[in-house]
Amino acid sequence: MSTIMTTPVRPVARTEGRREILVAVHDDGPLVRAGLRSALGDGPGITLRDDPAQADVLVAVAGDEPRRIPAGSTRLVLVADRPNQAELWAAVERGLAVVVARSEATPGRLLRAVADAHAGRGDLPADQLGSLLRGISRLHKEVLQPRELTLSGLSPRETEVLRLLADGFDTGEIARRVAYSDRTVKNILHGLLSRFGLRNRTHVVAYALREGLI
């Protein structure tokens, strides 16, 4: 692997009262890991953590075994030249937000990537985005569609019931509109509550709207 560049970066003024971003670094090679920590350690608004579970953002280098990247709720910045399909999917499973080419992994670029990931902004090179979209299309056709699921994780009838519920219809009205029994509608709603760990119908509608499911 190429050496992480250590070109000086001009400090960015901190915003008063702004919480620092907690960042962890993962790489099996101690020299590369040390280089990444050095590149990020003096960055404004950055606090390094050893445990990825305690970090907001994880910076990892693509290697021969991408699934060794720790899984968790953090957003992932992946340093890689041209991640293959396995690396890309493993990274997506671990919260991929930004891909940085190794040749571009200067302190300034890494700090921008961390800030983007923390803010929920994605950044993938066009060819890798294309590969990811093709993979998602194949996932839909080969895995989700045969199970009557969509990319949202909902079935078409779950989506229809949720939309009617969000429009204010009760169980009986929903059942008449979609030609289901009252019991079927109740079972659909119960399944959604259980699957997503939600409390009641109001909660499931709020969750679906917040997550863009309907």
mmCIF file with all atom_site columns, C-alpha atoms in Angstrom:
data_model
loop_
_atom_site.group_PDB
_atom_site.id
_atom_site.type_symbol
_atom_site.label_atom_id
_atom_site.label_alt_id
_atom_site.label_comp_id
_atom_site.label_asym_id
_atom_site.label_entity_id
_atom_site.label_seq_id
_atom_site.pdbx_PDB_ins_code
_atom_site.Cartn_x
_atom_site.Cartn_y
_atom_site.Cartn_z
_atom_site.occupancy
_atom_site.B_iso_or_equiv
_atom_site.pdbx_formal_charge
_atom_site.auth_seq_id
_atom_site.auth_comp_id
_atom_site.auth_asym_id
_atom_site.auth_atom_id
_atom_site.pdbx_PDB_model_num
ATOM 1   C CA . MET A 1 1   ? 0.000   0.000   0.000   1.00 0.00 ? 1   MET A CA 1
ATOM 2   C CA . SER A 1 2   ? 1.173   3.521   -0.760  1.00 0.00 ? 2   SER A CA 1
ATOM 3   C CA . THR A 1 3   ? 2.203   5.756   2.144   1.00 0.00 ? 3   THR A CA 1
ATOM 4   C CA . ILE A 1 4   ? -0.427  8.129   3.485   1.00 0.00 ? 4   ILE A CA 1
ATOM 5   C CA . MET A 1 5   ? 0.650   11.646  2.522   1.00 0.00 ? 5   MET A CA 1
ATOM 6   C CA . THR A 1 6   ? 1.273   14.122  5.312   1.00 0.00 ? 6   THR A CA 1
ATOM 7   C CA . THR A 1 7   ? 1.073   17.466  3.499   1.00 0.00 ? 7   THR A CA 1
ATOM 8   C CA . PRO A 1 8   ? 0.328   20.197  6.084   1.00 0.00 ? 8   PRO A CA 1
ATOM 9   C CA . VAL A 1 9   ? -3.250  21.367  6.189   1.00 0.00 ? 9   VAL A CA 1
ATOM 10  C CA . ARG A 1 10  ? -4.299  24.873  7.148   1.00 0.00 ? 10  ARG A CA 1
ATOM 11  C CA . PRO A 1 11  ? -6.357  24.841  10.369  1.00 0.00 ? 11  PRO A CA 1
ATOM 12  C CA . VAL A 1 12  ? -10.060 25.494  10.070  1.00 0.00 ? 12  VAL A CA 1
ATOM 13  C CA . ALA A 1 13  ? -11.680 27.725  12.678  1.00 0.00 ? 13  ALA A CA 1
ATOM 14  C CA . ARG A 1 14  ? -13.820 25.831  15.170  1.00 0.00 ? 14  ARG A CA 1
ATOM 15  C CA . THR A 1 15  ? -17.433 26.730  15.653  1.00 0.00 ? 15  THR A CA 1
ATOM 16  C CA . GLU A 1 16  ? -18.149 27.820  19.214  1.00 0.00 ? 16  GLU A CA 1
ATOM 17  C CA . GLY A 1 17  ? -20.053 25.129  21.111  1.00 0.00 ? 17  GLY A CA 1
ATOM 18  C CA . ARG A 1 18  ? -19.696 22.568  18.346  1.00 0.00 ? 18  ARG A CA 1
ATOM 19  C CA . ARG A 1 19  ? -19.057 19.014  19.558  1.00 0.00 ? 19  ARG A CA 1
ATOM 20  C CA . GLU A 1 20  ? -15.911 17.408  18.226  1.00 0.00 ? 20  GLU A CA 1
ATOM 21  C CA . ILE A 1 21  ? -16.208 14.447  15.860  1.00 0.00 ? 21  ILE A CA 1
ATOM 22  C CA . LEU A 1 22  ? -15.081 11.193  17.441  1.00 0.00 ? 22  LEU A CA 1
ATOM 23  C CA . VAL A 1 23  ? -12.964 9.260   14.937  1.00 0.00 ? 23  VAL A CA 1
ATOM 24  C CA . ALA A 1 24  ? -11.481 5.761   15.031  1.00 0.00 ? 24  ALA A CA 1
ATOM 25  C CA . VAL A 1 25  ? -8.932  4.316   12.580  1.00 0.00 ? 25  VAL A CA 1
ATOM 26  C CA . HIS A 1 26  ? -8.781  0.724   11.360  1.00 0.00 ? 26  HIS A CA 1
ATOM 27  C CA . ASP A 1 27  ? -6.014  -0.983  9.420   1.00 0.00 ? 27  ASP A CA 1
ATOM 28  C CA . ASP A 1 28  ? -4.195  -4.275  10.001  1.00 0.00 ? 28  ASP A CA 1
ATOM 29  C CA . GLY A 1 29  ? -0.843  -2.622  9.273   1.00 0.00 ? 29  GLY A CA 1
ATOM 30  C CA . PRO A 1 30  ? 0.516   -0.671  12.259  1.00 0.00 ? 30  PRO A CA 1
ATOM 31  C CA . LEU A 1 31  ? 2.487   1.755   10.066  1.00 0.00 ? 31  LEU A CA 1
ATOM 32  C CA . VAL A 1 32  ? -0.507  2.676   7.933   1.00 0.00 ? 32  VAL A CA 1
ATOM 33  C CA . ARG A 1 33  ? -2.699  2.949   11.017  1.00 0.00 ? 33  ARG A CA 1
ATOM 34  C CA . ALA A 1 34  ? -0.150  5.237   12.652  1.00 0.00 ? 34  ALA A CA 1
ATOM 35  C CA . GLY A 1 35  ? 0.008   7.348   9.483   1.00 0.00 ? 35  GLY A CA 1
ATOM 36  C CA . LEU A 1 36  ? -3.755  7.780   9.428   1.00 0.00 ? 36  LEU A CA 1
ATOM 37  C CA . ARG A 1 37  ? -3.874  8.679   13.106  1.00 0.00 ? 37  ARG A CA 1
ATOM 38  C CA . SER A 1 38  ? -1.110  11.208  12.578  1.00 0.00 ? 38  SER A CA 1
ATOM 39  C CA . ALA A 1 39  ? -2.925  12.720  9.601   1.00 0.00 ? 39  ALA A CA 1
ATOM 40  C CA . LEU A 1 40  ? -6.152  13.076  11.550  1.00 0.00 ? 40  LEU A CA 1
ATOM 41  C CA . GLY A 1 41  ? -4.860  13.676  15.060  1.00 0.00 ? 41  GLY A CA 1
ATOM 42  C CA . ASP A 1 42  ? -4.164  17.385  14.792  1.00 0.00 ? 42  ASP A CA 1
ATOM 43  C CA . GLY A 1 43  ? -7.228  18.158  12.712  1.00 0.00 ? 43  GLY A CA 1
ATOM 44  C CA . PRO A 1 44  ? -9.648  20.787  14.017  1.00 0.00 ? 44  PRO A CA 1
ATOM 45  C CA . GLY A 1 45  ? -12.772 19.362  15.602  1.00 0.00 ? 45  GLY A CA 1
ATOM 46  C CA . ILE A 1 46  ? -11.366 15.789  15.702  1.00 0.00 ? 46  ILE A CA 1
ATOM 47  C CA . THR A 1 47  ? -10.967 13.548  18.735  1.00 0.00 ? 47  THR A CA 1
ATOM 48  C CA . LEU A 1 48  ? -9.403  10.117  18.138  1.00 0.00 ? 48  LEU A CA 1
ATOM 49  C CA . ARG A 1 49  ? -10.829 7.003   19.750  1.00 0.00 ? 49  ARG A CA 1
ATOM 50  C CA . ASP A 1 50  ? -9.251  3.543   19.873  1.00 0.00 ? 50  ASP A CA 1
ATOM 51  C CA . ASP A 1 51  ? -12.592 1.731   19.980  1.00 0.00 ? 51  ASP A CA 1
ATOM 52  C CA . PRO A 1 52  ? -14.726 2.060   16.807  1.00 0.00 ? 52  PRO A CA 1
ATOM 53  C CA . ALA A 1 53  ? -17.840 1.495   18.933  1.00 0.00 ? 53  ALA A CA 1
ATOM 54  C CA . GLN A 1 54  ? -17.132 4.850   20.617  1.00 0.00 ? 54  GLN A CA 1
ATOM 55  C CA . ALA A 1 55  ? -16.602 6.755   17.362  1.00 0.00 ? 55  ALA A CA 1
ATOM 56  C CA . ASP A 1 56  ? -18.902 8.777   15.121  1.00 0.00 ? 56  ASP A CA 1
ATOM 57  C CA . VAL A 1 57  ? -16.781 8.022   12.049  1.00 0.00 ? 57  VAL A CA 1
ATOM 58  C CA . LEU A 1 58  ? -14.493 5.097   11.254  1.00 0.00 ? 58  LEU A CA 1
ATOM 59  C CA . VAL A 1 59  ? -11.634 5.593   8.777   1.00 0.00 ? 59  VAL A CA 1
ATOM 60  C CA . ALA A 1 60  ? -10.509 2.258   7.315   1.00 0.00 ? 60  ALA A CA 1
ATOM 61  C CA . VAL A 1 61  ? -8.171  1.118   4.560   1.00 0.00 ? 61  VAL A CA 1
ATOM 62  C CA . ALA A 1 62  ? -9.429  -1.465  2.061   1.00 0.00 ? 62  ALA A CA 1
ATOM 63  C CA . GLY A 1 63  ? -7.458  -4.688  2.409   1.00 0.00 ? 63  GLY A CA 1
ATOM 64  C CA . ASP A 1 64  ? -7.547  -8.304  1.367   1.00 0.00 ? 64  ASP A CA 1
ATOM 65  C CA . GLU A 1 65  ? -10.285 -9.116  3.897   1.00 0.00 ? 65  GLU A CA 1
ATOM 66  C CA . PRO A 1 66  ? -12.802 -6.253  3.842   1.00 0.00 ? 66  PRO A CA 1
ATOM 67  C CA . ARG A 1 67  ? -15.125 -8.011  6.284   1.00 0.00 ? 67  ARG A CA 1
ATOM 68  C CA . ARG A 1 68  ? -12.518 -7.529  8.996   1.00 0.00 ? 68  ARG A CA 1
ATOM 69  C CA . ILE A 1 69  ? -13.535 -3.873  9.108   1.00 0.00 ? 69  ILE A CA 1
ATOM 70  C CA . PRO A 1 70  ? -15.451 -3.545  12.390  1.00 0.00 ? 70  PRO A CA 1
ATOM 71  C CA . ALA A 1 71  ? -19.212 -3.472  12.026  1.00 0.00 ? 71  ALA A CA 1
ATOM 72  C CA . GLY A 1 72  ? -21.171 -0.928  14.007  1.00 0.00 ? 72  GLY A CA 1
ATOM 73  C CA . SER A 1 73  ? -23.338 2.167   13.885  1.00 0.00 ? 73  SER A CA 1
ATOM 74  C CA . THR A 1 74  ? -20.513 4.491   12.828  1.00 0.00 ? 74  THR A CA 1
ATOM 75  C CA . ARG A 1 75  ? -20.252 6.073   9.385   1.00 0.00 ? 75  ARG A CA 1
ATOM 76  C CA . LEU A 1 76  ? -17.383 4.696   7.330   1.00 0.00 ? 76  LEU A CA 1
ATOM 77  C CA . VAL A 1 77  ? -14.708 6.507   5.324   1.00 0.00 ? 77  VAL A CA 1
ATOM 78  C CA . LEU A 1 78  ? -12.961 3.918   3.138   1.00 0.00 ? 78  LEU A CA 1
ATOM 79  C CA . VAL A 1 79  ? -9.460  4.616   1.808   1.00 0.00 ? 79  VAL A CA 1
ATOM 80  C CA . ALA A 1 80  ? -9.036  2.566   -1.368  1.00 0.00 ? 80  ALA A CA 1
ATOM 81  C CA . ASP A 1 81  ? -7.914  2.920   -4.980  1.00 0.00 ? 81  ASP A CA 1
ATOM 82  C CA . ARG A 1 82  ? -10.521 0.800   -6.772  1.00 0.00 ? 82  ARG A CA 1
ATOM 83  C CA . PRO A 1 83  ? -12.459 -1.340  -4.280  1.00 0.00 ? 83  PRO A CA 1
ATOM 84  C CA . ASN A 1 84  ? -13.748 -4.542  -5.833  1.00 0.00 ? 84  ASN A CA 1
ATOM 85  C CA . GLN A 1 85  ? -17.380 -5.613  -5.505  1.00 0.00 ? 85  GLN A CA 1
ATOM 86  C CA . ALA A 1 86  ? -16.770 -7.599  -2.309  1.00 0.00 ? 86  ALA A CA 1
ATOM 87  C CA . GLU A 1 87  ? -14.961 -4.673  -0.659  1.00 0.00 ? 87  GLU A CA 1
ATOM 88  C CA . LEU A 1 88  ? -17.656 -2.231  -1.726  1.00 0.00 ? 88  LEU A CA 1
ATOM 89  C CA . TRP A 1 89  ? -20.527 -4.352  -0.424  1.00 0.00 ? 89  TRP A CA 1
ATOM 90  C CA . ALA A 1 90  ? -18.714 -5.132  2.818   1.00 0.00 ? 90  ALA A CA 1
ATOM 91  C CA . ALA A 1 91  ? -18.161 -1.400  3.252   1.00 0.00 ? 91  ALA A CA 1
ATOM 92  C CA . VAL A 1 92  ? -21.837 -0.629  2.550   1.00 0.00 ? 92  VAL A CA 1
ATOM 93  C CA . GLU A 1 93  ? -22.825 -3.169  5.227   1.00 0.00 ? 93  GLU A CA 1
ATOM 94  C CA . ARG A 1 94  ? -20.603 -1.231  7.636   1.00 0.00 ? 94  ARG A CA 1
ATOM 95  C CA . GLY A 1 95  ? -22.051 2.198   6.938   1.00 0.00 ? 95  GLY A CA 1
ATOM 96  C CA . LEU A 1 96  ? -20.044 3.404   3.926   1.00 0.00 ? 96  LEU A CA 1
ATOM 97  C CA . ALA A 1 97  ? -20.337 7.151   3.368   1.00 0.00 ? 97  ALA A CA 1
ATOM 98  C CA . VAL A 1 98  ? -17.169 8.309   1.585   1.00 0.00 ? 98  VAL A CA 1
ATOM 99  C CA . VAL A 1 99  ? -14.473 6.638   -0.536  1.00 0.00 ? 99  VAL A CA 1
ATOM 100 C CA . VAL A 1 100 ? -11.081 8.376   -0.693  1.00 0.00 ? 100 VAL A CA 1
ATOM 101 C CA . ALA A 1 101 ? -8.435  7.293   -3.207  1.00 0.00 ? 101 ALA A CA 1
ATOM 102 C CA . ARG A 1 102 ? -5.168  6.339   -1.505  1.00 0.00 ? 102 ARG A CA 1
ATOM 103 C CA . SER A 1 103 ? -3.251  8.816   -3.635  1.00 0.00 ? 103 SER A CA 1
ATOM 104 C CA . GLU A 1 104 ? -5.556  11.588  -2.363  1.00 0.00 ? 104 GLU A CA 1
ATOM 105 C CA . ALA A 1 105 ? -5.422  10.638  1.335   1.00 0.00 ? 105 ALA A CA 1
ATOM 106 C CA . THR A 1 106 ? -3.819  13.878  2.536   1.00 0.00 ? 106 THR A CA 1
ATOM 107 C CA . PRO A 1 107 ? -4.780  15.280  5.946   1.00 0.00 ? 107 PRO A CA 1
ATOM 108 C CA . GLY A 1 108 ? -6.971  17.905  4.304   1.00 0.00 ? 108 GLY A CA 1
ATOM 109 C CA . ARG A 1 109 ? -8.834  15.369  2.166   1.00 0.00 ? 109 ARG A CA 1
ATOM 110 C CA . LEU A 1 110 ? -9.302  12.982  5.093   1.00 0.00 ? 110 LEU A CA 1
ATOM 111 C CA . LEU A 1 111 ? -10.637 15.766  7.297   1.00 0.00 ? 111 LEU A CA 1
ATOM 112 C CA . ARG A 1 112 ? -13.153 16.756  4.610   1.00 0.00 ? 112 ARG A CA 1
ATOM 113 C CA . ALA A 1 113 ? -14.174 13.119  4.203   1.00 0.00 ? 113 ALA A CA 1
ATOM 114 C CA . VAL A 1 114 ? -14.708 12.752  7.960   1.00 0.00 ? 114 VAL A CA 1
ATOM 115 C CA . ALA A 1 115 ? -16.772 15.954  8.068   1.00 0.00 ? 115 ALA A CA 1
ATOM 116 C CA . ASP A 1 116 ? -18.881 14.792  5.096   1.00 0.00 ? 116 ASP A CA 1
ATOM 117 C CA . ALA A 1 117 ? -19.456 11.352  6.600   1.00 0.00 ? 117 ALA A CA 1
ATOM 118 C CA . HIS A 1 118 ? -20.395 12.830  9.971   1.00 0.00 ? 118 HIS A CA 1
ATOM 119 C CA . ALA A 1 119 ? -22.870 15.186  8.300   1.00 0.00 ? 119 ALA A CA 1
ATOM 120 C CA . GLY A 1 120 ? -24.445 12.320  6.355   1.00 0.00 ? 120 GLY A CA 1
ATOM 121 C CA . ARG A 1 121 ? -23.084 13.399  2.972   1.00 0.00 ? 121 ARG A CA 1
ATOM 122 C CA . GLY A 1 122 ? -22.018 10.590  0.641   1.00 0.00 ? 122 GLY A CA 1
ATOM 123 C CA . ASP A 1 123 ? -19.095 10.837  -1.773  1.00 0.00 ? 123 ASP A CA 1
ATOM 124 C CA . LEU A 1 124 ? -18.167 7.996   -4.136  1.00 0.00 ? 124 LEU A CA 1
ATOM 125 C CA . PRO A 1 125 ? -16.213 8.184   -7.415  1.00 0.00 ? 125 PRO A CA 1
ATOM 126 C CA . ALA A 1 126 ? -18.491 7.804   -10.436 1.00 0.00 ? 126 ALA A CA 1
ATOM 127 C CA . ASP A 1 127 ? -17.264 4.334   -11.453 1.00 0.00 ? 127 ASP A CA 1
ATOM 128 C CA . GLN A 1 128 ? -17.706 2.968   -7.924  1.00 0.00 ? 128 GLN A CA 1
ATOM 129 C CA . LEU A 1 129 ? -21.144 4.553   -7.650  1.00 0.00 ? 129 LEU A CA 1
ATOM 130 C CA . GLY A 1 130 ? -22.071 2.876   -10.932 1.00 0.00 ? 130 GLY A CA 1
ATOM 131 C CA . SER A 1 131 ? -20.857 -0.482  -9.632  1.00 0.00 ? 131 SER A CA 1
ATOM 132 C CA . LEU A 1 132 ? -22.844 -0.017  -6.442  1.00 0.00 ? 132 LEU A CA 1
ATOM 133 C CA . LEU A 1 133 ? -26.027 0.884   -8.325  1.00 0.00 ? 133 LEU A CA 1
ATOM 134 C CA . ARG A 1 134 ? -25.671 -2.165  -10.581 1.00 0.00 ? 134 ARG A CA 1
ATOM 135 C CA . GLY A 1 135 ? -25.257 -4.324  -7.496  1.00 0.00 ? 135 GLY A CA 1
ATOM 136 C CA . ILE A 1 136 ? -28.366 -2.810  -5.906  1.00 0.00 ? 136 ILE A CA 1
ATOM 137 C CA . SER A 1 137 ? -30.343 -3.488  -9.080  1.00 0.00 ? 137 SER A CA 1
ATOM 138 C CA . ARG A 1 138 ? -29.201 -7.116  -9.067  1.00 0.00 ? 138 ARG A CA 1
ATOM 139 C CA . LEU A 1 139 ? -30.056 -7.416  -5.367  1.00 0.00 ? 139 LEU A CA 1
ATOM 140 C CA . HIS A 1 140 ? -33.563 -6.189  -6.085  1.00 0.00 ? 140 HIS A CA 1
ATOM 141 C CA . LYS A 1 141 ? -34.149 -8.540  -9.012  1.00 0.00 ? 141 LYS A CA 1
ATOM 142 C CA . GLU A 1 142 ? -32.551 -11.667 -7.561  1.00 0.00 ? 142 GLU A CA 1
ATOM 143 C CA . VAL A 1 143 ? -33.217 -11.410 -3.838  1.00 0.00 ? 143 VAL A CA 1
ATOM 144 C CA . LEU A 1 144 ? -35.896 -8.879  -2.895  1.00 0.00 ? 144 LEU A CA 1
ATOM 145 C CA . GLN A 1 145 ? -38.378 -9.130  -5.756  1.00 0.00 ? 145 GLN A CA 1
ATOM 146 C CA . PRO A 1 146 ? -38.844 -12.932 -5.466  1.00 0.00 ? 146 PRO A CA 1
ATOM 147 C CA . ARG A 1 147 ? -39.707 -12.344 -1.773  1.00 0.00 ? 147 ARG A CA 1
ATOM 148 C CA . GLU A 1 148 ? -42.127 -9.529  -2.631  1.00 0.00 ? 148 GLU A CA 1
ATOM 149 C CA . LEU A 1 149 ? -39.894 -6.931  -0.970  1.00 0.00 ? 149 LEU A CA 1
ATOM 150 C CA . THR A 1 150 ? -38.703 -3.579  -2.264  1.00 0.00 ? 150 THR A CA 1
ATOM 151 C CA . LEU A 1 151 ? -35.425 -1.767  -1.619  1.00 0.00 ? 151 LEU A CA 1
ATOM 152 C CA . SER A 1 152 ? -37.138 0.062   1.237   1.00 0.00 ? 152 SER A CA 1
ATOM 153 C CA . GLY A 1 153 ? -37.447 -3.270  3.052   1.00 0.00 ? 153 GLY A CA 1
ATOM 154 C CA . LEU A 1 154 ? -41.245 -3.161  2.766   1.00 0.00 ? 154 LEU A CA 1
ATOM 155 C CA . SER A 1 155 ? -43.531 -5.279  0.644   1.00 0.00 ? 155 SER A CA 1
ATOM 156 C CA . PRO A 1 156 ? -45.881 -3.443  -1.765  1.00 0.00 ? 156 PRO A CA 1
ATOM 157 C CA . ARG A 1 157 ? -48.883 -4.227  0.446   1.00 0.00 ? 157 ARG A CA 1
ATOM 158 C CA . GLU A 1 158 ? -47.062 -2.986  3.572   1.00 0.00 ? 158 GLU A CA 1
ATOM 159 C CA . THR A 1 159 ? -46.314 0.261   1.752   1.00 0.00 ? 159 THR A CA 1
ATOM 160 C CA . GLU A 1 160 ? -49.951 0.595   0.639   1.00 0.00 ? 160 GLU A CA 1
ATOM 161 C CA . VAL A 1 161 ? -51.300 0.010   4.155   1.00 0.00 ? 161 VAL A CA 1
ATOM 162 C CA . LEU A 1 162 ? -48.827 2.491   5.649   1.00 0.00 ? 162 LEU A CA 1
ATOM 163 C CA . ARG A 1 163 ? -49.758 5.201   3.141   1.00 0.00 ? 163 ARG A CA 1
ATOM 164 C CA . LEU A 1 164 ? -53.457 4.792   3.902   1.00 0.00 ? 164 LEU A CA 1
ATOM 165 C CA . LEU A 1 165 ? -52.748 4.812   7.641   1.00 0.00 ? 165 LEU A CA 1
ATOM 166 C CA . ALA A 1 166 ? -50.746 8.027   7.201   1.00 0.00 ? 166 ALA A CA 1
ATOM 167 C CA . ASP A 1 167 ? -53.764 9.501   5.369   1.00 0.00 ? 167 ASP A CA 1
ATOM 168 C CA . GLY A 1 168 ? -55.874 8.949   8.488   1.00 0.00 ? 168 GLY A CA 1
ATOM 169 C CA . PHE A 1 169 ? -57.846 5.832   7.569   1.00 0.00 ? 169 PHE A CA 1
ATOM 170 C CA . ASP A 1 170 ? -58.682 3.296   10.265  1.00 0.00 ? 170 ASP A CA 1
ATOM 171 C CA . THR A 1 171 ? -58.355 -0.499  10.011  1.00 0.00 ? 171 THR A CA 1
ATOM 172 C CA . GLY A 1 172 ? -61.794 -1.096  8.508   1.00 0.00 ? 172 GLY A CA 1
ATOM 173 C CA . GLU A 1 173 ? -61.426 1.664   5.918   1.00 0.00 ? 173 GLU A CA 1
ATOM 174 C CA . ILE A 1 174 ? -57.978 0.418   4.901   1.00 0.00 ? 174 ILE A CA 1
ATOM 175 C CA . ALA A 1 175 ? -59.305 -3.135  4.585   1.00 0.00 ? 175 ALA A CA 1
ATOM 176 C CA . ARG A 1 176 ? -62.129 -2.027  2.270   1.00 0.00 ? 176 ARG A CA 1
ATOM 177 C CA . ARG A 1 177 ? -59.849 0.071   0.102   1.00 0.00 ? 177 ARG A CA 1
ATOM 178 C CA . VAL A 1 178 ? -57.255 -2.669  -0.455  1.00 0.00 ? 178 VAL A CA 1
ATOM 179 C CA . ALA A 1 179 ? -59.699 -5.603  -0.397  1.00 0.00 ? 179 ALA A CA 1
ATOM 180 C CA . TYR A 1 180 ? -58.093 -7.271  2.618   1.00 0.00 ? 180 TYR A CA 1
ATOM 181 C CA . SER A 1 181 ? -59.754 -8.546  5.758   1.00 0.00 ? 181 SER A CA 1
ATOM 182 C CA . ASP A 1 182 ? -59.497 -6.493  8.930   1.00 0.00 ? 182 ASP A CA 1
ATOM 183 C CA . ARG A 1 183 ? -57.342 -9.272  10.408  1.00 0.00 ? 183 ARG A CA 1
ATOM 184 C CA . THR A 1 184 ? -54.902 -9.091  7.482   1.00 0.00 ? 184 THR A CA 1
ATOM 185 C CA . VAL A 1 185 ? -54.469 -5.334  7.941   1.00 0.00 ? 185 VAL A CA 1
ATOM 186 C CA . LYS A 1 186 ? -53.927 -5.802  11.677  1.00 0.00 ? 186 LYS A CA 1
ATOM 187 C CA . ASN A 1 187 ? -51.357 -8.551  10.999  1.00 0.00 ? 187 ASN A CA 1
ATOM 188 C CA . ILE A 1 188 ? -49.497 -6.310  8.534   1.00 0.00 ? 188 ILE A CA 1
ATOM 189 C CA . LEU A 1 189 ? -49.325 -3.491  11.075  1.00 0.00 ? 189 LEU A CA 1
ATOM 190 C CA . HIS A 1 190 ? -48.317 -5.846  13.878  1.00 0.00 ? 190 HIS A CA 1
ATOM 191 C CA . GLY A 1 191 ? -45.520 -7.230  11.680  1.00 0.00 ? 191 GLY A CA 1
ATOM 192 C CA . LEU A 1 192 ? -44.215 -3.720  11.002  1.00 0.00 ? 192 LEU A CA 1
ATOM 193 C CA . LEU A 1 193 ? -44.315 -2.794  14.693  1.00 0.00 ? 193 LEU A CA 1
ATOM 194 C CA . SER A 1 194 ? -42.403 -5.945  15.629  1.00 0.00 ? 194 SER A CA 1
ATOM 195 C CA . ARG A 1 195 ? -39.839 -5.733  12.827  1.00 0.00 ? 195 ARG A CA 1
ATOM 196 C CA . PHE A 1 196 ? -38.839 -2.134  13.487  1.00 0.00 ? 196 PHE A CA 1
ATOM 197 C CA . GLY A 1 197 ? -39.299 -2.174  17.263  1.00 0.00 ? 197 GLY A CA 1
ATOM 198 C CA . LEU A 1 198 ? -42.032 0.483   17.243  1.00 0.00 ? 198 LEU A CA 1
ATOM 199 C CA . ARG A 1 199 ? -44.673 1.175   19.895  1.00 0.00 ? 199 ARG A CA 1
ATOM 200 C CA . ASN A 1 200 ? -47.931 1.942   18.099  1.00 0.00 ? 200 ASN A CA 1
ATOM 201 C CA . ARG A 1 201 ? -49.511 3.019   14.812  1.00 0.00 ? 201 ARG A CA 1
ATOM 202 C CA . THR A 1 202 ? -48.576 6.664   15.267  1.00 0.00 ? 202 THR A CA 1
ATOM 203 C CA . HIS A 1 203 ? -44.986 5.620   15.837  1.00 0.00 ? 203 HIS A CA 1
ATOM 204 C CA . VAL A 1 204 ? -44.895 3.421   12.717  1.00 0.00 ? 204 VAL A CA 1
ATOM 205 C CA . VAL A 1 205 ? -46.253 6.250   10.537  1.00 0.00 ? 205 VAL A CA 1
ATOM 206 C CA . ALA A 1 206 ? -43.750 8.720   11.997  1.00 0.00 ? 206 ALA A CA 1
ATOM 207 C CA . TYR A 1 207 ? -40.923 6.227   11.464  1.00 0.00 ? 207 TYR A CA 1
ATOM 208 C CA . ALA A 1 208 ? -41.932 5.532   7.853   1.00 0.00 ? 208 ALA A CA 1
ATOM 209 C CA . LEU A 1 209 ? -42.135 9.255   7.047   1.00 0.00 ? 209 LEU A CA 1
ATOM 210 C CA . ARG A 1 210 ? -38.851 10.055  8.794   1.00 0.00 ? 210 ARG A CA 1
ATOM 211 C CA . GLU A 1 211 ? -37.017 7.255   6.981   1.00 0.00 ? 211 GLU A CA 1
ATOM 212 C CA . GLY A 1 212 ? -38.583 8.082   3.613   1.00 0.00 ? 212 GLY A CA 1
ATOM 213 C CA . LEU A 1 213 ? -40.304 4.693   3.326   1.00 0.00 ? 213 LEU A CA 1
ATOM 214 C CA . ILE A 1 214 ? -43.600 6.212   2.134   1.00 0.00 ? 214 ILE A CA 1
#
